[in-house]
Amino acid sequence: MFLLQRRCASALSAPFQLRRYTQSAAAALVDDDSNPESFPRPELKYDETILAVPRLTSCKSIAAKEQKAGPVPDIIFEQEDGQHGGNKRLISFRTNQIRKLLNHLGRSFFLSRLFHLEVRSDFDADDVVEKVRVLPRLIHLHSSTDAPLNVTFIRAPSNALLKVEIPLVFRGDDISPGLKKGNNNLQNFAIYLKNLCSVQWEFKIIAKKVIEFPDRLEDKK
């Protein structure tokens, strides 16, 4: 849970001011945490299993050839003992599938969402070499076309604690004094929070209360 804490005691004695809010702004004040359907969720058609095939070598020339041919070179590993390889497996994805997920979710939400991954001997084969749940860790895009060049995934078993950059979603920005003062400067701030959390968590934080400088959000787990 996240609580709002006022750090400046003098602000408490400031006189109240009446504000006229729009209908949509007033609706944002309603505490709708009990209705999870009110929060934005990805479409079910994008909740798909990512398909991959084994890649035999990590040579840069081979990876470059794969990029030109279509498949996206990738690495999947475990967080534990990652500095020593972390049970690394070299694989390749289809470019179109990764591009579709990026276009729908955006880069920040793609890197903070769990996916099911199946490694098969061939893209059209039925035999499954490995089936695991994963979290995207890194992705490199082409500087001019934004085409995915390579992706790094980390295995995410149900008992794992993973380091995640959780995206921030701001709601009620037309009634929050702090967000109104920030205006376009919000684009210069970090739009995610780094956190160590269970894979059972939904990786998203929504700041929807009426916050004012110098208020702050605190993690009170």
mmCIF file of C-alpha atoms in Angstrom:
data_model
loop_
_atom_site.group_PDB
_atom_site.id
_atom_site.type_symbol
_atom_site.label_atom_id
_atom_site.label_comp_id
_atom_site.label_asym_id
_atom_site.label_seq_id
_atom_site.Cartn_x
_atom_site.Cartn_y
_atom_site.Cartn_z
ATOM 1 C CA MET A 1 0.000 0.000 0.000
ATOM 2 C CA PHE A 2 1.113 3.545 -0.663
ATOM 3 C CA LEU A 3 0.435 6.384 1.766
ATOM 4 C CA LEU A 4 0.754 10.094 1.157
ATOM 5 C CA GLN A 5 2.896 11.841 3.758
ATOM 6 C CA ARG A 6 3.122 15.619 4.107
ATOM 7 C CA ARG A 7 6.691 16.590 4.868
ATOM 8 C CA CYS A 8 6.194 20.330 5.342
ATOM 9 C CA ALA A 9 4.335 21.096 8.602
ATOM 10 C CA SER A 10 3.676 24.699 7.599
ATOM 11 C CA ALA A 11 1.540 23.527 4.702
ATOM 12 C CA LEU A 12 -1.021 22.153 7.161
ATOM 13 C CA SER A 13 -1.911 25.654 8.356
ATOM 14 C CA ALA A 14 -2.493 27.014 4.843
ATOM 15 C CA PRO A 15 -6.115 28.137 4.158
ATOM 16 C CA PHE A 16 -8.273 25.863 2.031
ATOM 17 C CA GLN A 17 -9.124 27.035 -1.466
ATOM 18 C CA LEU A 18 -12.170 26.016 -3.486
ATOM 19 C CA ARG A 19 -11.429 24.482 -6.874
ATOM 20 C CA ARG A 20 -13.835 23.779 -9.705
ATOM 21 C CA TYR A 21 -13.212 20.327 -11.129
ATOM 22 C CA THR A 22 -14.461 18.735 -14.293
ATOM 23 C CA GLN A 23 -16.804 15.764 -14.087
ATOM 24 C CA SER A 24 -14.021 13.377 -15.085
ATOM 25 C CA ALA A 25 -11.717 14.927 -12.499
ATOM 26 C CA ALA A 26 -14.263 14.489 -9.728
ATOM 27 C CA ALA A 27 -14.694 10.848 -10.697
ATOM 28 C CA ALA A 28 -10.980 10.299 -10.162
ATOM 29 C CA LEU A 29 -11.427 11.134 -6.467
ATOM 30 C CA VAL A 30 -13.631 8.101 -5.932
ATOM 31 C CA ASP A 31 -11.697 5.287 -4.297
ATOM 32 C CA ASP A 32 -12.290 2.467 -6.788
ATOM 33 C CA ASP A 33 -9.603 0.076 -5.531
ATOM 34 C CA SER A 34 -12.360 -2.464 -4.814
ATOM 35 C CA ASN A 35 -13.129 -2.630 -8.527
ATOM 36 C CA PRO A 36 -10.026 -3.968 -10.287
ATOM 37 C CA GLU A 37 -11.840 -3.881 -13.625
ATOM 38 C CA SER A 38 -11.572 -0.074 -13.560
ATOM 39 C CA PHE A 39 -7.810 -0.239 -14.078
ATOM 40 C CA PRO A 40 -6.312 -0.492 -17.568
ATOM 41 C CA ARG A 41 -5.393 -4.027 -18.569
ATOM 42 C CA PRO A 42 -3.780 -5.467 -21.708
ATOM 43 C CA GLU A 43 -6.109 -7.149 -24.160
ATOM 44 C CA LEU A 44 -6.387 -10.900 -23.755
ATOM 45 C CA LYS A 45 -5.232 -11.500 -27.308
ATOM 46 C CA TYR A 46 -1.801 -10.153 -26.314
ATOM 47 C CA ASP A 47 -1.575 -12.489 -23.302
ATOM 48 C CA GLU A 48 0.135 -15.037 -25.496
ATOM 49 C CA THR A 49 2.972 -17.509 -25.277
ATOM 50 C CA ILE A 50 6.221 -16.325 -26.835
ATOM 51 C CA LEU A 51 7.745 -18.939 -29.149
ATOM 52 C CA ALA A 52 11.500 -19.383 -29.505
ATOM 53 C CA VAL A 53 14.025 -21.801 -31.005
ATOM 54 C CA PRO A 54 17.498 -22.744 -29.715
ATOM 55 C CA ARG A 55 20.515 -20.781 -30.939
ATOM 56 C CA LEU A 56 23.802 -22.697 -30.995
ATOM 57 C CA THR A 57 26.333 -19.882 -30.671
ATOM 58 C CA SER A 58 26.605 -16.364 -29.266
ATOM 59 C CA CYS A 59 28.967 -15.161 -32.006
ATOM 60 C CA LYS A 60 28.166 -11.549 -32.981
ATOM 61 C CA SER A 61 28.372 -12.339 -36.697
ATOM 62 C CA ILE A 62 25.809 -15.136 -36.328
ATOM 63 C CA ALA A 63 23.508 -12.847 -34.328
ATOM 64 C CA ALA A 64 23.806 -10.142 -36.997
ATOM 65 C CA LYS A 65 22.858 -12.645 -39.718
ATOM 66 C CA GLU A 66 19.827 -13.715 -37.678
ATOM 67 C CA GLN A 67 18.700 -10.093 -37.340
ATOM 68 C CA LYS A 68 18.824 -9.623 -41.109
ATOM 69 C CA ALA A 69 17.015 -12.905 -41.733
ATOM 70 C CA GLY A 70 14.185 -12.148 -39.303
ATOM 71 C CA PRO A 71 14.629 -13.978 -35.947
ATOM 72 C CA VAL A 72 15.601 -11.888 -32.905
ATOM 73 C CA PRO A 73 18.626 -13.236 -30.971
ATOM 74 C CA ASP A 74 17.943 -13.622 -27.268
ATOM 75 C CA ILE A 75 19.334 -14.911 -23.979
ATOM 76 C CA ILE A 76 17.329 -16.425 -21.143
ATOM 77 C CA PHE A 77 18.936 -16.957 -17.718
ATOM 78 C CA GLU A 78 18.211 -17.155 -13.987
ATOM 79 C CA GLN A 79 18.636 -14.279 -11.536
ATOM 80 C CA GLU A 80 20.556 -16.403 -9.054
ATOM 81 C CA ASP A 81 24.228 -16.716 -9.947
ATOM 82 C CA GLY A 82 23.628 -14.519 -12.967
ATOM 83 C CA GLN A 83 27.200 -13.227 -12.886
ATOM 84 C CA HIS A 84 28.377 -16.771 -13.666
ATOM 85 C CA GLY A 85 25.934 -17.529 -16.430
ATOM 86 C CA GLY A 86 22.771 -18.305 -14.469
ATOM 87 C CA ASN A 87 21.825 -21.433 -16.475
ATOM 88 C CA LYS A 88 21.986 -19.412 -19.685
ATOM 89 C CA ARG A 89 20.232 -20.583 -22.839
ATOM 90 C CA LEU A 90 20.687 -18.954 -26.260
ATOM 91 C CA ILE A 91 17.465 -18.672 -28.246
ATOM 92 C CA SER A 92 15.859 -16.691 -31.079
ATOM 93 C CA PHE A 93 12.385 -15.163 -31.469
ATOM 94 C CA ARG A 94 10.287 -14.156 -34.417
ATOM 95 C CA THR A 95 10.621 -10.423 -34.999
ATOM 96 C CA ASN A 96 6.926 -9.889 -35.736
ATOM 97 C CA GLN A 97 5.779 -11.330 -32.408
ATOM 98 C CA ILE A 98 8.106 -9.155 -30.317
ATOM 99 C CA ARG A 99 7.279 -6.074 -32.394
ATOM 100 C CA LYS A 100 3.535 -6.656 -31.927
ATOM 101 C CA LEU A 101 3.889 -6.920 -28.143
ATOM 102 C CA LEU A 102 6.022 -3.766 -28.027
ATOM 103 C CA ASN A 103 3.538 -1.793 -30.118
ATOM 104 C CA HIS A 104 0.658 -2.794 -27.855
ATOM 105 C CA LEU A 105 2.271 -2.630 -24.412
ATOM 106 C CA GLY A 106 4.995 -0.039 -24.887
ATOM 107 C CA ARG A 107 8.600 -0.563 -23.834
ATOM 108 C CA SER A 108 8.137 0.109 -20.088
ATOM 109 C CA PHE A 109 5.191 -2.256 -19.685
ATOM 110 C CA PHE A 110 6.829 -4.898 -21.877
ATOM 111 C CA LEU A 111 9.849 -4.902 -19.533
ATOM 112 C CA SER A 112 7.662 -5.250 -16.421
ATOM 113 C CA ARG A 113 5.257 -7.975 -17.507
ATOM 114 C CA LEU A 114 5.478 -11.752 -17.139
ATOM 115 C CA PHE A 115 5.235 -13.940 -20.224
ATOM 116 C CA HIS A 116 5.019 -17.663 -20.863
ATOM 117 C CA LEU A 117 7.829 -18.816 -23.126
ATOM 118 C CA GLU A 118 8.135 -22.058 -25.089
ATOM 119 C CA VAL A 119 11.421 -23.137 -26.638
ATOM 120 C CA ARG A 120 10.812 -25.539 -29.531
ATOM 121 C CA SER A 121 13.187 -27.328 -31.867
ATOM 122 C CA ASP A 122 11.670 -25.321 -34.740
ATOM 123 C CA PHE A 123 9.049 -22.586 -35.016
ATOM 124 C CA ASP A 124 6.666 -24.976 -36.780
ATOM 125 C CA ALA A 125 7.478 -27.995 -34.598
ATOM 126 C CA ASP A 126 5.232 -29.355 -31.835
ATOM 127 C CA ASP A 127 7.932 -30.683 -29.493
ATOM 128 C CA VAL A 128 8.720 -28.354 -26.564
ATOM 129 C CA VAL A 129 12.331 -28.193 -25.341
ATOM 130 C CA GLU A 130 11.570 -25.865 -22.407
ATOM 131 C CA LYS A 131 8.435 -24.145 -21.108
ATOM 132 C CA VAL A 132 8.935 -21.443 -18.495
ATOM 133 C CA ARG A 133 7.560 -18.134 -17.237
ATOM 134 C CA VAL A 134 9.912 -15.223 -17.883
ATOM 135 C CA LEU A 135 10.343 -11.493 -17.258
ATOM 136 C CA PRO A 136 11.961 -9.293 -19.941
ATOM 137 C CA ARG A 137 15.131 -7.695 -18.558
ATOM 138 C CA LEU A 138 16.640 -5.785 -21.501
ATOM 139 C CA ILE A 139 15.696 -5.001 -25.075
ATOM 140 C CA HIS A 140 17.667 -3.185 -27.754
ATOM 141 C CA LEU A 141 15.855 -1.463 -30.622
ATOM 142 C CA HIS A 142 17.105 -0.177 -33.954
ATOM 143 C CA SER A 143 17.864 3.552 -33.699
ATOM 144 C CA SER A 144 15.825 4.527 -36.769
ATOM 145 C CA THR A 145 13.199 1.801 -37.246
ATOM 146 C CA ASP A 146 12.632 0.712 -33.595
ATOM 147 C CA ALA A 147 12.863 -2.889 -34.777
ATOM 148 C CA PRO A 148 13.874 -5.258 -31.933
ATOM 149 C CA LEU A 149 17.535 -6.253 -32.278
ATOM 150 C CA ASN A 150 17.947 -8.493 -29.227
ATOM 151 C CA VAL A 151 16.126 -9.308 -26.004
ATOM 152 C CA THR A 152 17.227 -10.649 -22.629
ATOM 153 C CA PHE A 153 14.793 -12.609 -20.444
ATOM 154 C CA ILE A 154 15.094 -13.822 -16.867
ATOM 155 C CA ARG A 155 13.332 -16.955 -15.596
ATOM 156 C CA ALA A 156 10.498 -16.160 -13.166
ATOM 157 C CA PRO A 157 9.391 -19.213 -11.148
ATOM 158 C CA SER A 158 6.474 -18.738 -8.733
ATOM 159 C CA ASN A 159 8.758 -18.538 -5.667
ATOM 160 C CA ALA A 160 11.186 -15.976 -7.113
ATOM 161 C CA LEU A 161 11.859 -12.417 -5.943
ATOM 162 C CA LEU A 162 12.776 -10.297 -8.954
ATOM 163 C CA LYS A 163 14.123 -6.786 -9.373
ATOM 164 C CA VAL A 164 11.545 -4.957 -11.477
ATOM 165 C CA GLU A 165 11.304 -1.412 -12.828
ATOM 166 C CA ILE A 166 7.579 -0.848 -12.227
ATOM 167 C CA PRO A 167 5.940 1.744 -14.528
ATOM 168 C CA LEU A 168 4.046 4.660 -12.983
ATOM 169 C CA VAL A 169 0.561 5.500 -14.245
ATOM 170 C CA PHE A 170 -0.801 8.929 -13.254
ATOM 171 C CA ARG A 171 -4.574 9.362 -12.882
ATOM 172 C CA GLY A 172 -6.432 12.547 -12.030
ATOM 173 C CA ASP A 173 -3.611 14.773 -13.262
ATOM 174 C CA ASP A 174 -6.110 17.593 -13.894
ATOM 175 C CA ILE A 175 -6.987 17.812 -10.167
ATOM 176 C CA SER A 176 -3.648 17.079 -8.523
ATOM 177 C CA PRO A 177 -1.883 20.358 -7.615
ATOM 178 C CA GLY A 178 1.509 18.667 -7.616
ATOM 179 C CA LEU A 179 1.069 17.164 -11.076
ATOM 180 C CA LYS A 180 -0.337 20.428 -12.442
ATOM 181 C CA LYS A 181 2.697 22.336 -11.187
ATOM 182 C CA GLY A 182 4.984 19.776 -12.779
ATOM 183 C CA ASN A 183 3.182 20.184 -16.121
ATOM 184 C CA ASN A 184 5.446 18.980 -18.952
ATOM 185 C CA ASN A 185 8.371 18.592 -16.540
ATOM 186 C CA LEU A 186 6.944 15.181 -15.615
ATOM 187 C CA GLN A 187 8.520 13.904 -18.809
ATOM 188 C CA ASN A 188 11.939 14.611 -17.297
ATOM 189 C CA PHE A 189 11.261 12.509 -14.199
ATOM 190 C CA ALA A 190 11.670 8.756 -13.838
ATOM 191 C CA ILE A 191 8.461 7.061 -14.983
ATOM 192 C CA TYR A 192 9.113 3.880 -13.028
ATOM 193 C CA LEU A 193 10.115 2.684 -9.559
ATOM 194 C CA LYS A 194 12.751 0.054 -8.936
ATOM 195 C CA ASN A 195 11.474 -2.632 -6.589
ATOM 196 C CA LEU A 196 12.229 -6.155 -5.391
ATOM 197 C CA CYS A 197 8.956 -8.049 -5.394
ATOM 198 C CA SER A 198 7.330 -11.426 -5.824
ATOM 199 C CA VAL A 199 6.288 -12.517 -9.299
ATOM 200 C CA GLN A 200 2.743 -12.810 -7.926
ATOM 201 C CA TRP A 201 2.496 -9.009 -7.851
ATOM 202 C CA GLU A 202 0.862 -7.000 -10.620
ATOM 203 C CA PHE A 203 3.731 -4.852 -11.865
ATOM 204 C CA LYS A 204 2.076 -1.448 -11.973
ATOM 205 C CA ILE A 205 1.782 1.506 -9.574
ATOM 206 C CA ILE A 206 -0.997 4.051 -10.023
ATOM 207 C CA ALA A 207 -0.691 7.504 -8.420
ATOM 208 C CA LYS A 208 -4.279 8.757 -8.372
ATOM 209 C CA LYS A 209 -4.626 10.787 -5.174
ATOM 210 C CA VAL A 210 -4.591 14.557 -4.830
ATOM 211 C CA ILE A 211 -0.904 15.126 -4.130
ATOM 212 C CA GLU A 212 0.861 18.429 -3.636
ATOM 213 C CA PHE A 213 4.474 19.441 -3.247
ATOM 214 C CA PRO A 214 6.217 18.528 -0.968
ATOM 215 C CA ASP A 215 4.099 15.357 -0.588
ATOM 216 C CA ARG A 216 5.676 12.030 -1.399
ATOM 217 C CA LEU A 217 4.711 8.418 -1.985
ATOM 218 C CA GLU A 218 5.999 5.885 0.512
ATOM 219 C CA ASP A 219 6.024 2.120 0.237
ATOM 220 C CA LYS A 220 4.439 0.864 3.472
ATOM 221 C CA LYS A 221 4.477 -2.886 2.706
#
